[in-house]
């Protein structure tokens, strides 16, 4: 099937309706500037359903004032090539913000407790913007399943909870982080890094490795593991935003970590904010 590119909500709804007559539909919501991580989501979606729809929309509602909305990287032609290469069938690239937020738009999704700490605390309103646009994309597509990368682990959990709380029929599927050979988690924001910064950007991966190895050696105290990761990040010259050990479901801080507890990290490298995370019990 050739790649169909639609630019209006109306045409996206229609394309998805037609696809669903043939079988299941899997959705991959993105903000574009696609990389191999997005392509792995598209491929996983293709294993799940005969039709894969990708959305490309830099969602202003999830950026705070002073964040990188105006400079967020964009490359629609490259994105379409990568979608096709990865096996997508439909791409929805709204021709303007008004396709998603028309004049008079006034209803938002307010996520709860899961959205309060970590990214939610550092980026007020972020998850409200994410949930609102994702619910709209679910409503337009009526996808059977939607695929999200676990680099944004809290986002994945917040969306899973939204779907459960609001009885949305779309199944939310989380997929493992895709990394560069040196461990850096793929992210569209890596494009902001200078060559010198790129060299130091593995600090989060190294901090995760240090915490994992301490965990394996018997250090299970959440506070101690957080401190160790924070120290590793600071020593690489990055400015720590948070290093948090959390249970993988409620994202609450355990006294003592187990192998499934996740270490979630955020740090600034120059002006670029990087995030990463992983389960403490996983090998690295
Ligand atoms: O993860 C992202 O790229 C975005 O937060 C999403 C899920 C596409 C919503 O805009």
PDB file of C-alpha atoms and ligand atoms in Angstrom:
ATOM      1  CA  UNK A   1       0.000   0.000   0.000  1.00  0.00           C
ATOM      2  CA  UNK A   2       1.392   3.421  -0.932  1.00  0.00           C
ATOM      3  CA  UNK A   3       1.792   6.019   1.801  1.00  0.00           C
ATOM      4  CA  UNK A   4      -1.262   8.288   2.055  1.00  0.00           C
ATOM      5  CA  UNK A   5      -0.518  11.721   3.485  1.00  0.00           C
ATOM      6  CA  UNK A   6      -3.448  13.688   4.890  1.00  0.00           C
ATOM      7  CA  UNK A   7      -3.344  17.170   6.338  1.00  0.00           C
ATOM      8  CA  UNK A   8      -6.826  17.730   7.743  1.00  0.00           C
ATOM      9  CA  UNK A   9      -8.560  16.122  10.711  1.00  0.00           C
ATOM     10  CA  UNK A  10     -11.510  15.332   8.453  1.00  0.00           C
ATOM     11  CA  UNK A  11      -9.364  13.413   5.963  1.00  0.00           C
ATOM     12  CA  UNK A  12      -7.475  11.646   8.746  1.00  0.00           C
ATOM     13  CA  UNK A  13     -10.734  10.422  10.277  1.00  0.00           C
ATOM     14  CA  UNK A  14     -11.902   9.219   6.863  1.00  0.00           C
ATOM     15  CA  UNK A  15      -8.612   7.453   6.025  1.00  0.00           C
ATOM     16  CA  UNK A  16      -8.699   5.649   9.382  1.00  0.00           C
ATOM     17  CA  UNK A  17     -12.361   4.708   8.937  1.00  0.00           C
ATOM     18  CA  UNK A  18     -11.557   3.140   5.566  1.00  0.00           C
ATOM     19  CA  UNK A  19      -8.533   1.308   6.991  1.00  0.00           C
ATOM     20  CA  UNK A  20     -10.586  -0.125   9.850  1.00  0.00           C
ATOM     21  CA  UNK A  21     -12.957  -1.733   7.326  1.00  0.00           C
ATOM     22  CA  UNK A  22     -10.005  -3.928   6.311  1.00  0.00           C
ATOM     23  CA  UNK A  23      -8.870  -4.903   9.831  1.00  0.00           C
ATOM     24  CA  UNK A  24      -7.131  -3.416  12.855  1.00  0.00           C
ATOM     25  CA  UNK A  25      -5.450  -0.031  12.884  1.00  0.00           C
ATOM     26  CA  UNK A  26      -2.332   0.823  14.881  1.00  0.00           C
ATOM     27  CA  UNK A  27      -1.351   4.414  15.628  1.00  0.00           C
ATOM     28  CA  UNK A  28       2.056   5.979  16.244  1.00  0.00           C
ATOM     29  CA  UNK A  29       1.672   9.561  17.514  1.00  0.00           C
ATOM     30  CA  UNK A  30       4.833  11.669  17.073  1.00  0.00           C
ATOM     31  CA  UNK A  31       6.045  15.248  16.943  1.00  0.00           C
ATOM     32  CA  UNK A  32       8.118  14.515  13.840  1.00  0.00           C
ATOM     33  CA  UNK A  33      11.868  14.797  13.205  1.00  0.00           C
ATOM     34  CA  UNK A  34      11.734  11.042  13.231  1.00  0.00           C
ATOM     35  CA  UNK A  35      14.611   8.771  14.166  1.00  0.00           C
ATOM     36  CA  UNK A  36      15.211   5.025  14.448  1.00  0.00           C
ATOM     37  CA  UNK A  37      13.266   4.953  17.738  1.00  0.00           C
ATOM     38  CA  UNK A  38      10.122   6.187  15.967  1.00  0.00           C
ATOM     39  CA  UNK A  39      10.783   3.758  13.130  1.00  0.00           C
ATOM     40  CA  UNK A  40      10.936   0.880  15.613  1.00  0.00           C
ATOM     41  CA  UNK A  41       7.506   1.972  16.913  1.00  0.00           C
ATOM     42  CA  UNK A  42       6.152   1.992  13.348  1.00  0.00           C
ATOM     43  CA  UNK A  43       7.585  -1.488  12.754  1.00  0.00           C
ATOM     44  CA  UNK A  44       6.107  -2.799  16.015  1.00  0.00           C
ATOM     45  CA  UNK A  45       2.761  -1.259  15.040  1.00  0.00           C
ATOM     46  CA  UNK A  46       3.022  -3.068  11.695  1.00  0.00           C
ATOM     47  CA  UNK A  47       3.398  -6.393  13.497  1.00  0.00           C
ATOM     48  CA  UNK A  48       0.209  -5.644  15.373  1.00  0.00           C
ATOM     49  CA  UNK A  49      -2.112  -4.386  12.627  1.00  0.00           C
ATOM     50  CA  UNK A  50      -2.384  -4.404   8.829  1.00  0.00           C
ATOM     51  CA  UNK A  51      -2.659  -0.602   8.752  1.00  0.00           C
ATOM     52  CA  UNK A  52      -0.306   1.762  10.560  1.00  0.00           C
ATOM     53  CA  UNK A  53      -1.093   5.468  10.900  1.00  0.00           C
ATOM     54  CA  UNK A  54       1.549   7.947  12.031  1.00  0.00           C
ATOM     55  CA  UNK A  55       0.751  11.456  13.220  1.00  0.00           C
ATOM     56  CA  UNK A  56       3.264  14.279  12.975  1.00  0.00           C
ATOM     57  CA  UNK A  57       2.263  17.324  15.008  1.00  0.00           C
ATOM     58  CA  UNK A  58       4.409  19.557  17.193  1.00  0.00           C
ATOM     59  CA  UNK A  59       1.778  20.082  19.851  1.00  0.00           C
ATOM     60  CA  UNK A  60       1.999  23.615  21.263  1.00  0.00           C
ATOM     61  CA  UNK A  61      -0.221  22.671  24.215  1.00  0.00           C
ATOM     62  CA  UNK A  62       2.498  20.525  25.769  1.00  0.00           C
ATOM     63  CA  UNK A  63       5.234  23.192  25.700  1.00  0.00           C
ATOM     64  CA  UNK A  64       5.584  25.625  28.567  1.00  0.00           C
ATOM     65  CA  UNK A  65       6.515  29.290  28.159  1.00  0.00           C
ATOM     66  CA  UNK A  66      10.265  29.527  27.543  1.00  0.00           C
ATOM     67  CA  UNK A  67      10.491  25.941  26.270  1.00  0.00           C
ATOM     68  CA  UNK A  68      11.691  24.976  22.797  1.00  0.00           C
ATOM     69  CA  UNK A  69       8.434  25.106  20.778  1.00  0.00           C
ATOM     70  CA  UNK A  70       9.690  27.695  18.264  1.00  0.00           C
ATOM     71  CA  UNK A  71      12.978  25.903  17.617  1.00  0.00           C
ATOM     72  CA  UNK A  72      11.683  22.317  17.804  1.00  0.00           C
ATOM     73  CA  UNK A  73      13.308  20.564  14.808  1.00  0.00           C
ATOM     74  CA  UNK A  74      11.142  19.822  11.780  1.00  0.00           C
ATOM     75  CA  UNK A  75      11.735  17.904   8.537  1.00  0.00           C
ATOM     76  CA  UNK A  76       8.484  16.760   6.966  1.00  0.00           C
ATOM     77  CA  UNK A  77      10.067  15.431   3.738  1.00  0.00           C
ATOM     78  CA  UNK A  78      12.570  13.342   5.710  1.00  0.00           C
ATOM     79  CA  UNK A  79       9.825  12.164   8.063  1.00  0.00           C
ATOM     80  CA  UNK A  80       7.656  10.950   5.190  1.00  0.00           C
ATOM     81  CA  UNK A  81      10.602   8.994   3.780  1.00  0.00           C
ATOM     82  CA  UNK A  82      11.246   7.395   7.170  1.00  0.00           C
ATOM     83  CA  UNK A  83       7.557   6.554   7.639  1.00  0.00           C
ATOM     84  CA  UNK A  84       7.436   4.841   4.274  1.00  0.00           C
ATOM     85  CA  UNK A  85      10.696   2.988   4.919  1.00  0.00           C
ATOM     86  CA  UNK A  86       9.374   1.704   8.264  1.00  0.00           C
ATOM     87  CA  UNK A  87       6.121   0.506   6.693  1.00  0.00           C
ATOM     88  CA  UNK A  88       3.543   3.173   7.649  1.00  0.00           C
ATOM     89  CA  UNK A  89       0.421   3.470   5.493  1.00  0.00           C
ATOM     90  CA  UNK A  90      -1.187   6.748   6.554  1.00  0.00           C
ATOM     91  CA  UNK A  91       0.496   9.921   7.797  1.00  0.00           C
ATOM     92  CA  UNK A  92      -1.491  12.742   9.360  1.00  0.00           C
ATOM     93  CA  UNK A  93       0.566  15.938   9.268  1.00  0.00           C
ATOM     94  CA  UNK A  94      -1.911  18.708  10.177  1.00  0.00           C
ATOM     95  CA  UNK A  95      -1.466  21.686   7.899  1.00  0.00           C
ATOM     96  CA  UNK A  96      -1.780  24.059  10.820  1.00  0.00           C
ATOM     97  CA  UNK A  97      -2.426  24.238  14.520  1.00  0.00           C
ATOM     98  CA  UNK A  98      -6.062  25.066  13.778  1.00  0.00           C
ATOM     99  CA  UNK A  99      -6.651  21.552  12.435  1.00  0.00           C
ATOM    100  CA  UNK A 100      -6.171  20.294  16.001  1.00  0.00           C
ATOM    101  CA  UNK A 101      -7.170  23.356  18.002  1.00  0.00           C
ATOM    102  CA  UNK A 102      -9.773  25.221  15.932  1.00  0.00           C
ATOM    103  CA  UNK A 103     -11.067  28.594  17.071  1.00  0.00           C
ATOM    104  CA  UNK A 104     -13.304  28.105  20.081  1.00  0.00           C
ATOM    105  CA  UNK A 105     -11.453  25.017  21.292  1.00  0.00           C
ATOM    106  CA  UNK A 106     -11.837  24.876  25.084  1.00  0.00           C
ATOM    107  CA  UNK A 107     -11.844  21.320  26.456  1.00  0.00           C
ATOM    108  CA  UNK A 108      -8.735  19.707  27.958  1.00  0.00           C
ATOM    109  CA  UNK A 109      -7.858  16.433  29.637  1.00  0.00           C
ATOM    110  CA  UNK A 110      -6.539  16.962  33.166  1.00  0.00           C
ATOM    111  CA  UNK A 111      -4.417  13.983  34.216  1.00  0.00           C
ATOM    112  CA  UNK A 112      -4.142  13.066  37.901  1.00  0.00           C
ATOM    113  CA  UNK A 113      -1.542  11.939  40.395  1.00  0.00           C
ATOM    114  CA  UNK A 114       0.722  10.154  37.941  1.00  0.00           C
ATOM    115  CA  UNK A 115       1.269  13.414  36.104  1.00  0.00           C
ATOM    116  CA  UNK A 116       2.142  15.437  39.212  1.00  0.00           C
ATOM    117  CA  UNK A 117       5.805  14.611  39.958  1.00  0.00           C
ATOM    118  CA  UNK A 118       8.973  14.535  37.803  1.00  0.00           C
ATOM    119  CA  UNK A 119       8.163  15.903  34.318  1.00  0.00           C
ATOM    120  CA  UNK A 120       4.824  17.164  35.609  1.00  0.00           C
ATOM    121  CA  UNK A 121       6.479  19.155  38.368  1.00  0.00           C
ATOM    122  CA  UNK A 122       9.272  20.502  36.164  1.00  0.00           C
ATOM    123  CA  UNK A 123       7.000  21.212  33.187  1.00  0.00           C
ATOM    124  CA  UNK A 124       3.632  22.417  34.546  1.00  0.00           C
ATOM    125  CA  UNK A 125       0.793  21.770  32.098  1.00  0.00           C
ATOM    126  CA  UNK A 126       2.914  19.445  29.950  1.00  0.00           C
ATOM    127  CA  UNK A 127       0.874  16.285  30.514  1.00  0.00           C
ATOM    128  CA  UNK A 128      -2.411  18.163  30.204  1.00  0.00           C
ATOM    129  CA  UNK A 129      -1.271  19.112  26.697  1.00  0.00           C
ATOM    130  CA  UNK A 130      -0.064  15.595  25.936  1.00  0.00           C
ATOM    131  CA  UNK A 131      -3.262  13.915  27.153  1.00  0.00           C
ATOM    132  CA  UNK A 132      -5.476  16.350  25.305  1.00  0.00           C
ATOM    133  CA  UNK A 133      -3.795  15.858  21.944  1.00  0.00           C
ATOM    134  CA  UNK A 134      -3.421  12.089  22.375  1.00  0.00           C
ATOM    135  CA  UNK A 135      -7.087  11.674  23.261  1.00  0.00           C
ATOM    136  CA  UNK A 136      -8.014  13.733  20.186  1.00  0.00           C
ATOM    137  CA  UNK A 137      -5.797  11.525  17.997  1.00  0.00           C
ATOM    138  CA  UNK A 138      -7.388   8.409  19.520  1.00  0.00           C
ATOM    139  CA  UNK A 139     -10.859   9.838  18.866  1.00  0.00           C
ATOM    140  CA  UNK A 140     -10.046  10.747  15.263  1.00  0.00           C
ATOM    141  CA  UNK A 141      -8.362   7.443  14.424  1.00  0.00           C
ATOM    142  CA  UNK A 142     -10.262   5.053  16.716  1.00  0.00           C
ATOM    143  CA  UNK A 143      -7.061   3.022  16.582  1.00  0.00           C
ATOM    144  CA  UNK A 144      -7.053  -0.457  18.101  1.00  0.00           C
ATOM    145  CA  UNK A 145      -3.586   0.083  19.541  1.00  0.00           C
ATOM    146  CA  UNK A 146      -1.181   3.004  19.916  1.00  0.00           C
ATOM    147  CA  UNK A 147       2.595   2.755  20.321  1.00  0.00           C
ATOM    148  CA  UNK A 148       4.760   4.931  22.568  1.00  0.00           C
ATOM    149  CA  UNK A 149       8.473   4.876  23.366  1.00  0.00           C
ATOM    150  CA  UNK A 150       9.505   4.248  26.951  1.00  0.00           C
ATOM    151  CA  UNK A 151      12.086   7.027  26.834  1.00  0.00           C
ATOM    152  CA  UNK A 152       9.139   9.129  27.960  1.00  0.00           C
ATOM    153  CA  UNK A 153       8.241   6.567  30.593  1.00  0.00           C
ATOM    154  CA  UNK A 154       6.050   8.847  32.688  1.00  0.00           C
ATOM    155  CA  UNK A 155       4.171   9.928  29.556  1.00  0.00           C
ATOM    156  CA  UNK A 156       3.550   6.278  28.713  1.00  0.00           C
ATOM    157  CA  UNK A 157       2.139   5.626  32.203  1.00  0.00           C
ATOM    158  CA  UNK A 158       0.021   8.804  32.186  1.00  0.00           C
ATOM    159  CA  UNK A 159      -1.501   7.817  28.826  1.00  0.00           C
ATOM    160  CA  UNK A 160      -2.147   4.238  29.986  1.00  0.00           C
ATOM    161  CA  UNK A 161      -3.960   5.648  33.018  1.00  0.00           C
ATOM    162  CA  UNK A 162      -5.962   8.109  30.907  1.00  0.00           C
ATOM    163  CA  UNK A 163      -7.155   5.299  28.647  1.00  0.00           C
ATOM    164  CA  UNK A 164      -8.169   3.230  31.653  1.00  0.00           C
ATOM    165  CA  UNK A 165      -9.887   6.106  33.475  1.00  0.00           C
ATOM    166  CA  UNK A 166     -11.790   7.372  30.430  1.00  0.00           C
ATOM    167  CA  UNK A 167     -12.732   3.942  29.004  1.00  0.00           C
ATOM    168  CA  UNK A 168     -10.911   4.561  25.748  1.00  0.00           C
ATOM    169  CA  UNK A 169     -10.892   1.472  23.517  1.00  0.00           C
ATOM    170  CA  UNK A 170      -7.341   2.008  22.207  1.00  0.00           C
ATOM    171  CA  UNK A 171      -4.730  -0.286  23.742  1.00  0.00           C
ATOM    172  CA  UNK A 172      -1.571   1.555  24.820  1.00  0.00           C
ATOM    173  CA  UNK A 173       1.663  -0.265  24.011  1.00  0.00           C
ATOM    174  CA  UNK A 174       5.042   0.815  25.417  1.00  0.00           C
ATOM    175  CA  UNK A 175       8.203  -0.094  23.545  1.00  0.00           C
ATOM    176  CA  UNK A 176      11.823  -0.180  24.733  1.00  0.00           C
ATOM    177  CA  UNK A 177      14.155   2.774  24.313  1.00  0.00           C
ATOM    178  CA  UNK A 178      16.316   2.681  21.172  1.00  0.00           C
ATOM    179  CA  UNK A 179      19.887   3.844  21.806  1.00  0.00           C
ATOM    180  CA  UNK A 180      22.966   4.917  19.898  1.00  0.00           C
ATOM    181  CA  UNK A 181      25.950   2.534  20.083  1.00  0.00           C
ATOM    182  CA  UNK A 182      27.347   4.521  23.037  1.00  0.00           C
ATOM    183  CA  UNK A 183      24.083   4.317  24.983  1.00  0.00           C
ATOM    184  CA  UNK A 184      22.560   7.749  24.274  1.00  0.00           C
ATOM    185  CA  UNK A 185      18.777   7.382  24.055  1.00  0.00           C
ATOM    186  CA  UNK A 186      17.521   8.487  20.632  1.00  0.00           C
ATOM    187  CA  UNK A 187      15.578  11.735  20.824  1.00  0.00           C
ATOM    188  CA  UNK A 188      14.649  14.418  18.325  1.00  0.00           C
ATOM    189  CA  UNK A 189      16.135  16.898  20.808  1.00  0.00           C
ATOM    190  CA  UNK A 190      19.603  15.331  20.384  1.00  0.00           C
ATOM    191  CA  UNK A 191      19.750  17.483  17.233  1.00  0.00           C
ATOM    192  CA  UNK A 192      20.311  20.501  19.503  1.00  0.00           C
ATOM    193  CA  UNK A 193      23.617  19.137  20.826  1.00  0.00           C
ATOM    194  CA  UNK A 194      26.931  20.549  19.608  1.00  0.00           C
ATOM    195  CA  UNK A 195      29.677  18.017  18.799  1.00  0.00           C
ATOM    196  CA  UNK A 196      31.288  18.681  22.180  1.00  0.00           C
ATOM    197  CA  UNK A 197      27.969  18.281  24.012  1.00  0.00           C
ATOM    198  CA  UNK A 198      27.176  15.106  22.103  1.00  0.00           C
ATOM    199  CA  UNK A 199      30.310  13.572  23.606  1.00  0.00           C
ATOM    200  CA  UNK A 200      29.068  14.299  27.130  1.00  0.00           C
ATOM    201  CA  UNK A 201      25.433  13.384  26.473  1.00  0.00           C
ATOM    202  CA  UNK A 202      26.038   9.779  27.527  1.00  0.00           C
ATOM    203  CA  UNK A 203      26.170  11.015  31.138  1.00  0.00           C
ATOM    204  CA  UNK A 204      22.591   9.861  31.791  1.00  0.00           C
ATOM    205  CA  UNK A 205      23.267   6.400  30.395  1.00  0.00           C
ATOM    206  CA  UNK A 206      26.430   6.188  32.487  1.00  0.00           C
ATOM    207  CA  UNK A 207      24.531   7.296  35.609  1.00  0.00           C
ATOM    208  CA  UNK A 208      21.951   4.605  34.920  1.00  0.00           C
ATOM    209  CA  UNK A 209      24.786   2.090  34.542  1.00  0.00           C
ATOM    210  CA  UNK A 210      26.358   3.182  37.839  1.00  0.00           C
ATOM    211  CA  UNK A 211      23.026   2.833  39.663  1.00  0.00           C
ATOM    212  CA  UNK A 212      22.382  -0.568  38.081  1.00  0.00           C
ATOM    213  CA  UNK A 213      25.764  -1.860  39.074  1.00  0.00           C
ATOM    214  CA  UNK A 214      25.341  -0.585  42.680  1.00  0.00           C
ATOM    215  CA  UNK A 215      21.899  -2.249  42.730  1.00  0.00           C
ATOM    216  CA  UNK A 216      23.429  -5.539  41.571  1.00  0.00           C
ATOM    217  CA  UNK A 217      26.048  -5.250  44.300  1.00  0.00           C
ATOM    218  CA  UNK A 218      23.293  -5.060  46.908  1.00  0.00           C
ATOM    219  CA  UNK A 219      22.551  -1.318  47.287  1.00  0.00           C
ATOM    220  CA  UNK A 220      18.752  -1.165  47.306  1.00  0.00           C
ATOM    221  CA  UNK A 221      18.172   2.098  49.152  1.00  0.00           C
ATOM    222  CA  UNK A 222      16.257   4.471  46.842  1.00  0.00           C
ATOM    223  CA  UNK A 223      17.896   7.569  48.324  1.00  0.00           C
ATOM    224  CA  UNK A 224      21.387   6.104  47.967  1.00  0.00           C
ATOM    225  CA  UNK A 225      20.803   5.055  44.358  1.00  0.00           C
ATOM    226  CA  UNK A 226      19.399   8.491  43.504  1.00  0.00           C
ATOM    227  CA  UNK A 227      22.379  10.174  45.099  1.00  0.00           C
ATOM    228  CA  UNK A 228      24.802   7.999  43.225  1.00  0.00           C
ATOM    229  CA  UNK A 229      23.132   8.770  39.877  1.00  0.00           C
ATOM    230  CA  UNK A 230      22.969  12.497  40.682  1.00  0.00           C
ATOM    231  CA  UNK A 231      26.672  12.506  41.493  1.00  0.00           C
ATOM    232  CA  UNK A 232      27.563  10.712  38.238  1.00  0.00           C
ATOM    233  CA  UNK A 233      25.584  13.281  36.241  1.00  0.00           C
ATOM    234  CA  UNK A 234      27.093  16.264  38.056  1.00  0.00           C
ATOM    235  CA  UNK A 235      30.598  14.871  37.562  1.00  0.00           C
ATOM    236  CA  UNK A 236      29.999  14.806  33.791  1.00  0.00           C
ATOM    237  CA  UNK A 237      29.278  18.540  33.951  1.00  0.00           C
ATOM    238  CA  UNK A 238      25.527  18.343  33.341  1.00  0.00           C
ATOM    239  CA  UNK A 239      23.019  20.238  35.498  1.00  0.00           C
ATOM    240  CA  UNK A 240      20.777  17.701  37.196  1.00  0.00           C
ATOM    241  CA  UNK A 241      17.013  18.295  37.031  1.00  0.00           C
ATOM    242  CA  UNK A 242      16.068  15.108  38.851  1.00  0.00           C
ATOM    243  CA  UNK A 243      17.239  11.578  39.596  1.00  0.00           C
ATOM    244  CA  UNK A 244      14.330   9.570  40.965  1.00  0.00           C
ATOM    245  CA  UNK A 245      13.787   5.924  41.836  1.00  0.00           C
ATOM    246  CA  UNK A 246      10.129   5.055  41.327  1.00  0.00           C
ATOM    247  CA  UNK A 247       7.952   1.975  41.157  1.00  0.00           C
ATOM    248  CA  UNK A 248       7.031   1.346  37.510  1.00  0.00           C
ATOM    249  CA  UNK A 249       3.248   1.558  37.933  1.00  0.00           C
ATOM    250  CA  UNK A 250       2.255   4.297  40.403  1.00  0.00           C
ATOM    251  CA  UNK A 251       5.593   6.127  40.033  1.00  0.00           C
ATOM    252  CA  UNK A 252       5.895   6.373  43.804  1.00  0.00           C
ATOM    253  CA  UNK A 253       9.188   6.307  45.603  1.00  0.00           C
ATOM    254  CA  UNK A 254       9.884   2.986  47.321  1.00  0.00           C
ATOM    255  CA  UNK A 255      12.078   2.899  50.454  1.00  0.00           C
ATOM    256  CA  UNK A 256      13.949   0.008  48.920  1.00  0.00           C
ATOM    257  CA  UNK A 257      14.209  -0.543  45.201  1.00  0.00           C
ATOM    258  CA  UNK A 258      13.583  -3.873  43.511  1.00  0.00           C
ATOM    259  CA  UNK A 259      14.676  -4.967  40.040  1.00  0.00           C
ATOM    260  CA  UNK A 260      11.578  -3.480  38.412  1.00  0.00           C
ATOM    261  CA  UNK A 261      11.978  -0.076  40.073  1.00  0.00           C
ATOM    262  CA  UNK A 262      12.919   2.525  37.510  1.00  0.00           C
ATOM    263  CA  UNK A 263      15.525   5.198  37.759  1.00  0.00           C
ATOM    264  CA  UNK A 264      14.221   8.279  35.959  1.00  0.00           C
ATOM    265  CA  UNK A 265      16.699  11.001  35.022  1.00  0.00           C
ATOM    266  CA  UNK A 266      16.538  14.521  33.624  1.00  0.00           C
ATOM    267  CA  UNK A 267      19.470  16.896  33.175  1.00  0.00           C
ATOM    268  CA  UNK A 268      20.472  19.977  31.217  1.00  0.00           C
ATOM    269  CA  UNK A 269      23.423  19.894  28.878  1.00  0.00           C
ATOM    270  CA  UNK A 270      23.870  23.530  27.930  1.00  0.00           C
ATOM    271  CA  UNK A 271      20.356  24.592  26.905  1.00  0.00           C
ATOM    272  CA  UNK A 272      19.272  21.076  25.973  1.00  0.00           C
ATOM    273  CA  UNK A 273      17.205  19.080  28.422  1.00  0.00           C
ATOM    274  CA  UNK A 274      17.801  15.326  28.202  1.00  0.00           C
ATOM    275  CA  UNK A 275      15.790  12.555  29.855  1.00  0.00           C
ATOM    276  CA  UNK A 276      16.397   8.849  30.212  1.00  0.00           C
ATOM    277  CA  UNK A 277      15.259   5.980  32.406  1.00  0.00           C
ATOM    278  CA  UNK A 278      15.458   2.261  32.926  1.00  0.00           C
ATOM    279  CA  UNK A 279      14.665  -0.589  35.288  1.00  0.00           C
ATOM    280  CA  UNK A 280      17.375  -1.055  37.905  1.00  0.00           C
ATOM    281  CA  UNK A 281      17.399  -4.836  37.521  1.00  0.00           C
ATOM    282  CA  UNK A 282      18.102  -4.768  33.785  1.00  0.00           C
ATOM    283  CA  UNK A 283      21.568  -5.604  32.493  1.00  0.00           C
ATOM    284  CA  UNK A 284      23.576  -2.813  30.938  1.00  0.00           C
TER     285      UNK A 284
HETATM  286  O1  LIG B   1       6.021  11.694  22.670  1.00  0.00           O
HETATM  287  C1  LIG B   1       5.698  12.582  21.858  1.00  0.00           C
HETATM  288  O2  LIG B   1       6.319  12.790  20.803  1.00  0.00           O
HETATM  289  C2  LIG B   1       4.507  13.473  22.167  1.00  0.00           C
HETATM  290  O3  LIG B   1       4.441  13.783  23.515  1.00  0.00           O
HETATM  291  C3  LIG B   1       3.159  12.894  21.662  1.00  0.00           C
HETATM  292  C4  LIG B   1       2.815  11.599  22.382  1.00  0.00           C
HETATM  293  C5  LIG B   1       3.242  12.648  20.175  1.00  0.00           C
HETATM  294  C6  LIG B   1       2.029  13.887  21.923  1.00  0.00           C
HETATM  295  O4  LIG B   1       2.255  15.093  21.266  1.00  0.00           O
END
